Amino acid sequence: MIIELRKIAALLYKDLLVLFRDRAGLMIMFFMPAALVVAITYIQDNTFKSVLELDVPVVLLNKDEGQFGLSVRQKIEESIFFNVTVLDNKSEVSSLKDDVWSGKYMIGIVIPENFTKSLSDNSTKVISRLFGGQSLTDLEVLDIEIYADPSIRDSLVNAVVSLLREYSTKFQMEFVFSRIHAQMFNFRAITSSMGGTTAPNIDEFDFVNINKRIITKGGIETDPPNSVQHNVPAWTVFAIFFIVVSFSASLIKERDEGSFVRLRTIAFPSYYYILSKAAIYLFVCILQFLLILCVGVWVFSLIGLSSFEYVGKLMPLLFVVVCTAIAAIGYAALVGGVASTHHQATVFGAVSIVILSAIGGVWVPVFAMPEICRIISGWSPLNWGLQAFYDVILRNCNVSEILLHCYKLTGFGVVTMVIGSVYGFRKSPLSQ
Amino acid sequence: MSEELIVEIKDLVKCYSSSRKIAVNSLNLNIMQGDRFGLLGPNGTGKTTTIKAVCGLIRYNSGSIRIFGSLVPRHMSKVKPLFGYVPQDLALYPTLTGFENLLVFGALYGIDGKTLKSKMNKLLENYGLYEHRNKLVGHYSGGMRRRLNLIVGIMHDPRFLILDEPTTGIDIQSKKIILDGLLDLNRGGTTLLYTSHDLGEAQQLCSRFAVLDDGQKIFEGSLDDAKSVNSLEDLYLSLTGREVRD
């Protein structure tokens, strides 16, 4: 047992020394992701608020059976920005909120019951005030609720708010003017009523509130997340997967230099070899995450960005990092096993990670992609990692609520590691 | 006392599926305890394939290989602790120092800490590397790397040592240290299986030879067994001809 432990320790020692003496590799793994997260977050900070996004999944719960509800539904369905799902009007608001915080829909809109009737009643009262001098104290305040997933950009939620505000204002005006038109037949009433009172304030006509609420687990409201909360998880996942370049290169280097062949003539189980590398790179991934976390917490504030907020979420985040690292290590073992040369492994490894990150939603949000890409995205391990990070950071999920993503990541890692190891073992220059 | 049979190769056939070439064809060899056995032949005649098969690094098509009576590669775990391998490639970690390389491989051989340190120091001293033990192997000269490559192969005191061109591309001094070291090991009871294209070196080191050509054994015995030849080179050229092999 002690001898076996000594053998494992020897492999760990070897892999650790080999890794930490590879300065270029260390730069790729540590400095580049840190520089990337600073640069991208800084650049995106402004564009984050104004980027035109398309085909956002929106859910509408229209409990109003009148004209307003129908018109809003029609208006949103006509918009090129949204992919609308309309719930049965007997559905519960709580189920809509659950669908939004879980990420099924990015935005949820709730139009309350009898909205059109209340709007009409209010308009009548306003006209009565205008023409009859009554007070406006009994006006009913009408609320349209908008629930937004924390991972959606605030600009898009504001676009929905603006759209509804514009439409409700237009609708109110139509009601008011139709009432004015009716009152025009009694011109005397107008002049006498205007004589003794001040002109009504136009703001009094606006009795519709559109309430924007960013919701997390259990429908709890939160502040809109900023670009930092989006970018730190996204580039952490990217950085973790970028170990593929270094890991696969180290496998091929050992194969090419002959040390792998020598190791195969020494008596120890062959899985020690890959597991010792995996352990070292798992450690690297945790260090990468801690480095990016430090950059997010301390460096961002120095360059005028918001600090990354993670308080109370460190343990679930570390859990996500470990699962994502297992997926990345497995994929690296696969690339290293399948590739024949160092050049193949580094080029294929790097390019494939950029592609997987693109379809996984690191560069562009998944909901803004064409439909086919959205489907493919669900198969990208970077997407699983990213969603797990968003669940923890933005949606306040605990470990038990992100297990599905973590199972996928770990399963992917184990399967690819086994395939890569078997393939690499057979591909050894001497095993023809 | 009868000599122990260390390696027994019977009717070994290896055909590479990629090239469909029969690399080794019905090879029979016996290597006895204490032998310094030279496996010689032009390029592409099956020497390295035979070595790989003996080391358990490739599967062969038919025949059998037994080392210390255990079938290879099926019972490789029994055989591995008993033999050492010095590959033609410098199978070392260039970003580790000489000392660190030995520490890693020694631990993998299962040598315990105290024994390992004293053994490392002794071997580094014997092969003229003690002064350079804390230098990165990447900064070693060719001769130093070859010496370290040998040390890694022998540090667990194997009873049988396989050497694939262990002195390729090095200076005379380093070559002498390596050959003297191998003769010392053999005197201590280690059986050697050696391949090289340097026939002078092979003649100096080996007590018995086998010459392979086109995957088949065309000679086995000592230089004394070959009549009317003055040197191993004469014997070799008379067996394999003067035509260039590519």
XYZ file of C-alpha atoms in Angstrom, chain A residues 3 6-8 10-11 13-14 17-19 21-22 253-268 273 429-432, chain B residues 14 16 52 57-58 80-81 83 85-87 89-97 100 103-105 107-112 136 149 152-153:
68
model
C 4.698 1.487 -2.153
C 4.745 6.317 -3.208
C 4.268 5.521 -6.894
C 1.232 7.819 -7.087
C 6.055 10.137 -7.669
C 3.741 10.635 -10.647
C 5.518 15.113 -8.192
C 6.666 14.581 -11.778
C 7.277 19.824 -11.744
C 6.751 19.368 -15.481
C 3.752 21.674 -15.387
C 8.448 24.576 -15.235
C 6.538 25.099 -18.461
C 5.131 15.191 -25.481
C 5.584 12.231 -23.150
C 4.542 9.885 -25.931
C 6.964 11.487 -28.408
C 9.906 11.783 -26.035
C 9.713 8.133 -25.038
C 9.094 8.584 -21.332
C 5.569 7.173 -21.743
C 7.076 3.982 -23.177
C 9.473 3.725 -20.269
C 6.607 4.249 -17.820
C 4.791 1.373 -19.502
C 7.664 -0.959 -18.694
C 7.459 -0.087 -14.998
C 5.113 -2.018 -12.731
C 2.198 0.234 -11.755
C -0.670 7.762 -15.134
C 4.457 4.777 -30.906
C 5.331 1.269 -29.888
C 1.827 -0.157 -29.839
C 1.209 -0.652 -33.508
C 4.668 -10.179 -35.818
C 2.087 -4.868 -38.715
C 9.196 -4.232 -28.119
C 4.904 -3.075 -25.514
C 3.312 -4.682 -28.566
C 8.088 -5.903 -15.054
C 9.909 -5.664 -11.700
C 13.730 -6.345 -16.063
C 14.653 -1.123 -20.260
C 16.972 1.478 -21.739
C 15.198 2.807 -24.810
C 14.853 7.561 -27.188
C 16.020 9.591 -24.221
C 13.038 8.680 -22.083
C 13.624 11.396 -19.500
C 11.884 14.590 -18.416
C 13.992 17.504 -19.730
C 12.353 20.042 -17.397
C 13.298 18.006 -14.335
C 16.820 17.828 -12.930
C 14.384 14.654 -9.819
C 13.595 10.318 -7.717
C 10.446 9.918 -9.842
C 11.478 6.737 -11.618
C 9.729 5.761 -6.562
C 7.790 4.255 -9.450
C 10.029 1.183 -9.257
C 8.948 0.954 -5.619
C 12.358 1.661 -4.066
C 11.949 3.056 -0.563
C 17.860 20.400 -15.675
C 19.011 7.147 -19.438
C 17.092 5.032 -14.886
C 16.993 1.603 -16.508
